[in-house]
Amino acid sequence: MRKVTKIQGNESVAAKKNKLRVAAYARVSTDNVKQLVSLDVQKHHYETYIKANSDWDFVGIYYDEGISGTKKDNRAELQRLIKDCEDRKIDFIITKSVSRFARNTTDCLELVRKLTNIGVFIYFEKENINTQYMDSELMLSILSSLAENESISISENSKWAIKRRFKDGTYKISYPPYGYDCVDGSIVVNQKQAEVVKRIFTDALSGKGTERIAQELNSDGVPTKKGGQWRANTIRGILQNEKYTGDLLMQKTYTDETFTRRRNKGELDQYFIENHHEAIISHTDFEAANEAIKQRGKEKGVKKDCSKYLNRYPLSTKVICGECGSTFKRRIHSSKRNKYIAWCCSKHISNIEKCSMIYIREDRIHEAFILMMNKLIYSYKVMLRPLLQSLKSTDYAVNINQAQAIESKIEENAEQLKVLVNLMTKGYLEPALFNSQKNELIEEAKNLKEKKDMLYRSINGEVNRVTELEQLIKYVSKTDTILEFDEDRFEQFVDKIIAFSPTEIGFELKCGITLRERMKR
């Protein structure tokens, strides 16, 4: 009698073949910190949501940062998602809403039809629409039209209101330029910053260029409005801003019908108000300073907005004194035999008693950079990859959940304040009680915002470190020995240089690590 052995089929393989390959698409329309953290929350949600379904295989998350949804061509990740669908890598897509996917009816329907024709369907969470079960495109067409019209309506209403305020002179500048503060809707001179503005105009009138003015302000430790470094283009913006004369020119820029921000070169009316606020600079000095800048541009053969106005040297503003924290300046040193370029601490130059750090030759810095990069090329597997693995293994879920919880509390706080105002308006609350409770809510909102911003900075800082480190590893893993200084690679990977001594410097890389190198004198 024949013996028959029954072999069980591989159920896991069969099940896997039947699983849907699912991807998610997310987008935020601005690139500020709050919105990028919102994007992180969406990514975390979709990854958890898809992996929790045993009938689905998680393909990945496609996301666009800081890009408007009004045109699909602007979104590289959306285009990559469609390409992967066409290559049969994806069966099903999940996205938050029609407005997140597309705010243009034509684009939305075109994409849905294209994907449906190749057997790929989309689930819109907010509207609870699955394109696989749609009898017609009517509902999707209505929803996408509403999303598009909402975007246009919001934009047009805002433009109309702003234009009306332009015409009647009631438009209020919410974020005045350096040298001014906004107090109860009015522009008021900030006396401390105003002195810096006067210094900038005086320096320009004395013949100094914008780059030199910026370097000297940085050397003297003068902070910008946001506490950053002064740049040549920042100085130029101040010198060309008519607000410092007390006048106000409105509608210098505008948003066109394609939702693109443009400089107004006569396409729309502009509105000019004389003596709108207190002046810091006279009209005579303003015109003379601008004429001086134009003349310097003509002499150098450079036009406005040209990149030559920016930092001319790779090391400009990047070499920091490890002793006093000042920025190094470029100098030409001469000896009996030759000339060479050196970088010197600006405080040491102005007062040798306040800082003892002496100069560092530029060619020695270049040699140290070459040596550091070659070390990374030959040992990146030991030095960089473990760090990348460690950063990637960091669980952001705790911070993301905390951010979500704080967002909810901020919304609750706003609702409570709204209720409080309504009660006061209807006469149900005494003014003293209203003011007391209102102040408590405002203080609570302030503390919540500070906590939220701290979380945003923490999350985005770590995410940026991973990106920078991946780029560095990609470069060194495919590069042979470096024999000469490469300006492009220096700009790409180095944030700044700390001069610990004339013979030792530290390269602070954009990925967050600092590597020290010794130099010859």
XYZ file of C-alpha atoms in Angstrom:
521
model
C 0.000 0.000 0.000
C 1.368 3.406 -0.968
C 2.302 5.752 1.819
C 1.165 9.350 1.284
C 2.689 12.128 3.370
C 0.607 15.267 3.685
C 2.666 18.482 3.690
C 1.092 21.491 5.353
C 1.160 24.699 3.296
C 3.008 27.736 4.578
C 0.073 29.661 5.981
C 2.210 32.640 6.896
C 3.389 33.027 3.305
C -0.148 32.696 1.977
C -1.412 35.213 4.471
C 1.377 37.601 3.606
C 0.522 37.394 -0.074
C -3.033 38.441 0.676
C -2.067 41.353 2.891
C -2.649 44.876 1.649
C 0.492 46.976 1.258
C -0.534 50.196 2.962
C 1.150 53.618 2.939
C 0.184 56.951 4.504
C 0.466 60.487 3.184
C 0.786 63.534 5.451
C 1.387 67.228 4.855
C 1.673 70.497 6.746
C 1.329 73.774 4.874
C 3.909 75.856 6.773
C 7.466 75.161 7.905
C 7.323 76.618 11.417
C 8.268 74.482 14.393
C 4.695 73.931 15.589
C 3.545 72.576 12.230
C 6.561 70.299 11.827
C 5.836 68.728 15.201
C 2.234 68.288 14.045
C 3.686 66.375 11.110
C 5.692 64.184 13.514
C 2.471 63.428 15.376
C 0.749 62.395 12.131
C 3.658 60.148 11.156
C 3.652 58.449 14.554
C -0.140 57.977 14.391
C -0.124 56.401 10.933
C 2.760 54.048 11.622
C 1.058 52.778 14.786
C -2.365 52.613 13.102
C -1.203 50.636 10.055
C 1.046 48.206 11.942
C -1.800 47.408 14.349
C -3.846 45.882 11.498
C -2.826 42.273 10.956
C -4.209 42.337 7.389
C -1.913 45.173 6.353
C 1.779 45.447 5.546
C 3.282 48.823 6.470
C 5.032 50.267 3.395
C 5.982 53.670 4.763
C 4.927 57.270 5.289
C 5.237 59.902 2.581
C 5.222 63.461 3.853
C 5.750 67.004 2.580
C 6.953 69.733 4.933
C 6.224 73.452 4.664
C 4.509 73.173 1.284
C 1.129 74.549 0.245
C -1.468 72.012 -0.809
C -2.947 74.191 -3.543
C -0.856 72.568 -6.292
C 0.210 68.944 -6.447
C 3.327 69.727 -8.520
C 4.879 71.444 -5.495
C 4.942 68.232 -3.463
C 7.865 65.916 -4.168
C 6.748 63.237 -1.706
C 3.248 63.080 -3.180
C 4.793 62.592 -6.610
C 7.017 59.835 -5.209
C 3.955 58.173 -3.649
C 2.146 58.140 -7.019
C 5.260 56.739 -8.718
C 5.497 53.891 -6.178
C 1.807 53.129 -6.736
C 2.431 52.931 -10.477
C 5.348 50.586 -9.780
C 2.930 48.266 -7.893
C 4.600 48.795 -4.506
C 1.424 50.059 -2.780
C -2.188 48.815 -2.680
C -3.866 51.258 -0.313
C -3.281 54.841 0.918
C -4.459 56.485 4.131
C -4.519 60.268 4.522
C -6.045 62.676 7.020
C -8.510 64.535 4.779
C -9.290 65.717 1.273
C -7.792 69.122 2.077
C -4.518 67.510 3.208
C -4.351 65.467 0.007
C -5.268 68.270 -2.427
C -6.955 71.685 -2.263
C -7.602 71.696 -5.977
C -10.628 69.820 -7.367
C -9.001 68.997 -10.692
C -5.838 67.640 -9.079
C -7.786 65.605 -6.525
C -10.038 63.903 -9.059
C -7.175 63.364 -11.478
C -5.097 61.591 -8.821
C -8.018 59.494 -7.550
C -8.898 58.368 -11.080
C -5.293 57.563 -11.918
C -4.868 55.447 -8.776
C -8.258 53.757 -9.126
C -7.366 52.693 -12.674
C -4.329 50.815 -11.389
C -6.203 49.303 -8.431
C -4.927 51.591 -5.675
C -7.532 53.165 -3.385
C -7.465 55.994 -0.841
C -9.082 56.333 2.568
C -9.782 59.900 3.772
C -10.068 59.661 7.578
C -11.873 62.908 8.346
C -14.572 62.456 5.683
C -14.698 58.641 6.146
C -14.441 58.118 2.373
C -12.904 55.000 0.833
C -12.539 55.413 -2.940
C -12.830 51.631 -3.380
C -16.511 51.713 -2.397
C -17.571 54.950 -4.104
C -20.494 54.566 -6.520
C -19.623 57.891 -8.096
C -17.163 60.739 -7.779
C -19.855 63.230 -6.779
C -19.133 63.276 -3.025
C -15.375 63.512 -3.495
C -15.831 66.249 -6.087
C -18.001 68.238 -3.672
C -15.562 67.828 -0.797
C -12.484 68.720 -2.820
C -14.310 71.742 -4.268
C -15.154 72.879 -0.747
C -11.508 72.470 0.263
C -10.357 74.499 -2.734
C -12.977 77.185 -2.225
C -12.127 77.367 1.464
C -8.492 78.063 0.630
C -9.410 80.716 -1.950
C -12.096 82.274 0.257
C -9.787 82.589 3.252
C -7.112 84.160 1.077
C -9.480 86.595 -0.651
C -11.189 87.631 2.587
C -7.824 88.302 4.187
C -6.634 90.303 1.167
C -9.840 92.363 1.096
C -9.636 93.186 4.799
C -5.953 94.099 4.605
C -6.460 96.220 1.481
C -9.298 98.109 3.169
C -7.044 98.848 6.155
C -4.288 99.948 3.751
C -6.658 102.472 2.159
C -8.053 103.964 5.364
C -4.652 103.969 7.096
C -5.723 101.674 9.944
C -3.440 98.750 9.069
C -1.395 97.754 12.118
C 2.053 96.233 11.853
C 2.117 93.262 14.222
C 5.855 92.642 13.844
C 7.745 95.949 13.503
C 11.372 96.057 12.304
C 14.466 96.076 14.518
C 14.529 99.356 16.442
C 10.800 99.390 17.146
C 8.300 97.618 19.390
C 4.570 97.154 18.948
C 2.651 98.669 21.880
C -1.164 98.577 21.768
C -1.072 98.407 17.971
C 1.294 101.362 17.584
C 4.972 101.389 16.519
C 7.115 102.716 19.367
C 10.887 103.301 19.306
C 13.007 100.788 21.222
C 15.734 103.116 22.454
C 18.424 100.453 22.889
C 17.903 98.991 19.423
C 17.523 102.461 17.913
C 21.133 103.237 18.919
C 22.251 100.201 16.915
C 20.206 101.376 13.899
C 21.874 104.808 14.099
C 25.270 103.106 14.310
C 24.508 101.076 11.157
C 23.558 104.190 9.177
C 26.587 106.097 10.494
C 28.910 103.244 9.465
C 27.325 103.084 6.013
C 27.740 106.844 5.569
C 31.412 106.550 6.596
C 32.011 104.148 3.711
C 31.800 100.757 5.429
C 30.232 97.891 3.505
C 27.329 95.834 4.805
C 29.510 92.771 5.387
C 31.985 94.707 7.496
C 29.200 96.361 9.511
C 27.684 92.930 10.248
C 31.038 91.475 11.304
C 31.729 94.353 13.677
C 28.299 94.061 15.295
C 28.872 90.338 15.811
C 32.336 90.999 17.218
C 30.902 93.485 19.710
C 28.263 90.980 20.800
C 25.290 93.071 19.631
C 22.243 90.752 19.386
C 19.785 90.793 16.504
C 16.021 90.989 17.094
C 15.874 87.192 17.453
C 19.237 86.848 19.179
C 21.105 85.461 16.162
C 24.059 86.629 14.077
C 24.110 89.755 11.937
C 24.378 89.153 8.184
C 25.173 91.479 5.295
C 21.685 91.091 3.852
C 20.167 91.955 7.269
C 22.152 95.203 7.332
C 21.085 95.984 3.770
C 17.449 95.381 4.693
C 17.723 97.924 7.518
C 19.410 100.509 5.300
C 16.659 100.176 2.676
C 13.689 100.163 5.067
C 11.772 103.452 4.830
C 10.149 102.809 8.235
C 13.248 104.228 9.954
C 12.354 107.664 8.537
C 8.897 107.475 10.164
C 7.158 106.732 6.851
C 5.311 103.554 5.926
C 5.043 101.893 2.498
C 2.409 99.139 2.468
C 1.919 96.139 0.148
C 5.565 95.641 -0.792
C 4.749 91.977 -1.417
C 1.618 90.049 -2.340
C 0.310 86.488 -2.831
C -0.830 85.730 -6.390
C -3.668 83.479 -7.540
C -1.374 80.458 -7.466
C -0.638 81.111 -3.755
C 2.945 82.217 -4.496
C 4.506 85.087 -2.532
C 5.945 87.771 -4.840
C 7.603 91.174 -4.562
C 5.230 93.911 -5.725
C 6.819 95.520 -8.784
C 3.741 97.493 -9.813
C 1.264 94.641 -10.167
C -0.813 95.990 -7.243
C -1.361 99.415 -5.713
C 0.934 100.433 -2.885
C -0.022 102.795 -0.069
C 2.394 105.348 1.395
C 1.841 107.149 4.710
C 4.156 109.978 5.756
C 4.959 110.555 9.430
C 3.219 107.346 10.416
C 5.395 106.913 13.531
C 8.451 108.356 15.248
C 11.554 108.419 13.046
C 14.973 107.078 14.027
C 16.843 108.304 10.909
C 16.374 111.540 8.974
C 15.325 111.423 5.319
C 18.637 113.032 4.361
C 20.749 110.359 6.082
C 18.499 107.592 4.749
C 18.900 108.721 1.141
C 22.642 109.350 1.539
C 23.244 105.889 3.069
C 21.359 104.171 0.250
C 23.285 106.167 -2.334
C 26.554 105.081 -0.685
C 25.509 101.410 -0.827
C 24.529 101.747 -4.491
C 27.870 103.370 -5.298
C 29.815 100.563 -3.601
C 27.795 98.069 -5.623
C 28.636 99.850 -8.875
C 32.339 99.944 -8.004
C 32.367 96.207 -7.278
C 30.204 95.370 -10.280
C 27.526 93.685 -8.204
C 23.780 94.105 -8.431
C 21.221 94.153 -5.625
C 20.450 90.709 -4.140
C 23.604 89.264 -5.727
C 25.302 86.526 -3.719
C 28.558 88.515 -3.720
C 27.003 90.766 -1.083
C 26.999 87.836 1.330
C 29.993 86.433 3.221
C 32.934 86.290 0.845
C 34.991 83.671 2.690
C 34.089 80.160 3.901
C 35.412 80.928 7.405
C 33.579 84.259 7.768
C 31.645 84.398 11.088
C 32.405 80.686 11.710
C 35.616 80.877 13.764
C 34.786 81.563 17.439
C 37.289 82.345 20.188
C 37.297 79.650 22.845
C 38.534 82.152 25.420
C 36.156 85.127 25.061
C 33.510 83.941 22.572
C 34.178 86.673 19.994
C 34.216 86.082 16.239
C 37.525 85.895 14.388
C 38.345 88.394 11.625
C 40.323 87.778 8.460
C 43.696 89.516 8.213
C 46.672 89.551 5.815
C 49.942 88.996 7.692
C 53.324 89.793 6.168
C 56.755 88.453 6.985
C 60.141 89.031 5.380
C 59.675 86.018 3.160
C 55.966 85.951 2.302
C 52.378 86.987 3.000
C 49.710 84.713 4.442
C 46.095 84.862 5.574
C 45.357 84.646 9.287
C 42.209 84.723 11.423
C 42.326 86.809 14.587
C 40.012 87.258 17.572
C 38.223 90.600 17.181
C 38.382 91.311 20.921
C 42.122 90.556 20.981
C 42.561 93.002 18.087
C 40.680 95.785 19.881
C 42.063 95.131 23.372
C 44.840 92.604 23.947
C 44.261 92.736 27.724
C 40.688 91.391 27.392
C 41.661 88.336 25.349
C 45.052 86.670 24.984
C 44.144 84.465 22.004
C 46.557 85.108 19.135
C 46.005 84.507 15.434
C 45.599 81.203 13.572
C 46.839 80.784 10.013
C 44.120 79.967 7.485
C 46.154 77.256 5.775
C 46.540 75.472 9.139
C 42.735 75.486 9.550
C 42.393 74.033 6.048
C 44.921 71.302 6.875
C 43.069 70.457 10.092
C 39.778 70.167 8.191
C 41.361 67.840 5.602
C 42.823 65.681 8.391
C 39.482 65.500 10.221
C 37.564 64.509 7.085
C 40.096 61.815 6.205
C 39.788 60.380 9.713
C 36.018 60.178 9.211
C 36.440 58.573 5.776
C 38.545 55.752 7.231
C 36.721 55.275 10.532
C 33.098 56.347 9.958
C 31.869 52.796 10.612
C 33.258 52.984 14.135
C 32.683 56.688 14.854
C 29.500 57.680 13.065
C 27.309 54.646 12.449
C 26.926 53.708 16.151
C 25.917 57.312 16.845
C 23.342 57.201 14.032
C 21.886 53.937 15.349
C 21.654 55.454 18.818
C 19.871 58.571 17.527
C 17.464 56.543 15.389
C 16.574 54.299 18.314
C 15.435 57.304 20.336
C 11.710 57.019 21.067
C 10.007 60.333 20.388
C 6.620 58.953 21.410
C 6.864 60.391 24.940
C 7.650 63.912 23.719
C 5.044 63.686 20.962
C 2.368 62.551 23.426
C 3.337 65.349 25.778
C 3.087 67.845 22.918
C -0.382 66.561 22.038
C -1.483 66.789 25.670
C -0.235 70.368 25.932
C -1.994 71.291 22.680
C -5.243 69.979 24.158
C -4.717 72.000 27.344
C -4.040 75.145 25.297
C -7.322 74.615 23.424
C -9.158 74.088 26.727
C -7.573 77.248 28.095
C -8.748 79.242 25.061
C -12.284 77.873 25.452
C -12.333 78.772 29.146
C -11.203 82.296 28.340
C -13.934 82.597 25.701
C -16.590 81.465 28.201
C -15.235 83.898 30.766
C -15.487 86.803 28.322
C -19.066 85.827 27.417
C -20.076 85.729 31.077
C -18.514 89.125 31.643
C -20.246 90.560 28.563
C -23.640 89.349 29.825
C -23.006 90.861 33.253
C -22.796 87.569 35.177
C -19.316 88.297 36.585
C -17.926 91.108 38.680
C -15.014 92.958 36.968
C -12.605 92.103 39.803
C -13.363 88.365 39.596
C -13.220 88.483 35.794
C -9.786 90.141 35.790
C -8.442 87.716 38.397
C -9.570 84.605 36.505
C -8.551 86.078 33.143
C -5.010 86.752 34.419
C -4.757 83.193 35.731
C -5.769 81.779 32.355
C -3.337 84.056 30.508
C -0.490 83.014 32.808
C -1.407 79.346 32.375
C -1.472 79.764 28.569
C 1.953 81.403 28.672
C 3.458 78.538 30.696
C 1.870 75.924 28.424
C 3.253 77.650 25.333
C 6.762 77.716 26.821
C 6.588 73.982 27.580
C 5.227 73.269 24.109
C 7.980 75.300 22.401
C 10.641 73.505 24.453
C 9.283 70.131 23.310
C 9.192 71.297 19.693
C 12.826 72.417 19.847
C 13.872 69.133 21.436
C 12.083 66.932 18.879
C 13.153 68.911 15.830
C 16.726 69.242 17.093
C 17.086 65.464 17.299
C 15.416 64.936 13.927
C 17.784 67.462 12.299
C 20.813 65.761 13.869
C 19.793 62.457 12.291
C 19.396 64.071 8.858
C 22.759 65.853 9.038
C 24.510 62.709 10.264
C 23.025 60.625 7.452
C 24.309 63.132 4.888
C 27.790 63.089 6.424
C 27.919 59.270 6.434
C 26.687 59.142 2.844
C 29.520 61.457 1.771
C 32.434 59.899 3.673
C 31.372 56.347 2.771
C 31.690 57.123 -0.947
C 34.769 59.370 -0.887
C 38.450 58.551 -1.179
C 41.220 60.419 0.608
C 40.832 64.217 0.493
C 43.947 66.050 -0.649
C 42.804 69.673 -0.639
C 40.371 71.971 1.179
C 36.843 71.749 -0.223
C 34.760 74.884 0.441
C 31.456 73.204 -0.462
C 31.990 70.277 1.922
C 33.109 72.673 4.664
C 29.915 74.710 4.273
C 27.821 71.533 4.143
C 29.094 69.836 7.304
C 30.674 72.452 9.619
C 28.525 74.716 11.780
C 31.406 76.585 13.416
C 35.015 76.308 14.576
C 36.050 76.813 18.193
C 39.609 78.096 18.633
C 40.804 76.531 21.890
C 44.391 77.698 21.378
C 46.642 78.782 18.494
C 47.463 75.096 17.952
C 44.121 73.381 18.655
C 40.666 73.913 17.161
C 37.361 72.069 17.344
C 35.037 71.550 14.389
C 31.412 71.697 15.577
C 29.599 69.669 12.935
C 25.953 70.215 12.017
C 25.162 66.677 13.143
C 25.917 67.744 16.733
C 29.405 66.369 17.397
C 32.649 68.315 17.956
C 35.967 66.937 16.700
C 39.251 68.441 17.905
C 42.372 68.687 15.766
C 45.930 69.797 16.524
C 47.732 72.205 14.177
C 51.243 73.313 13.417
C 52.313 76.895 14.136
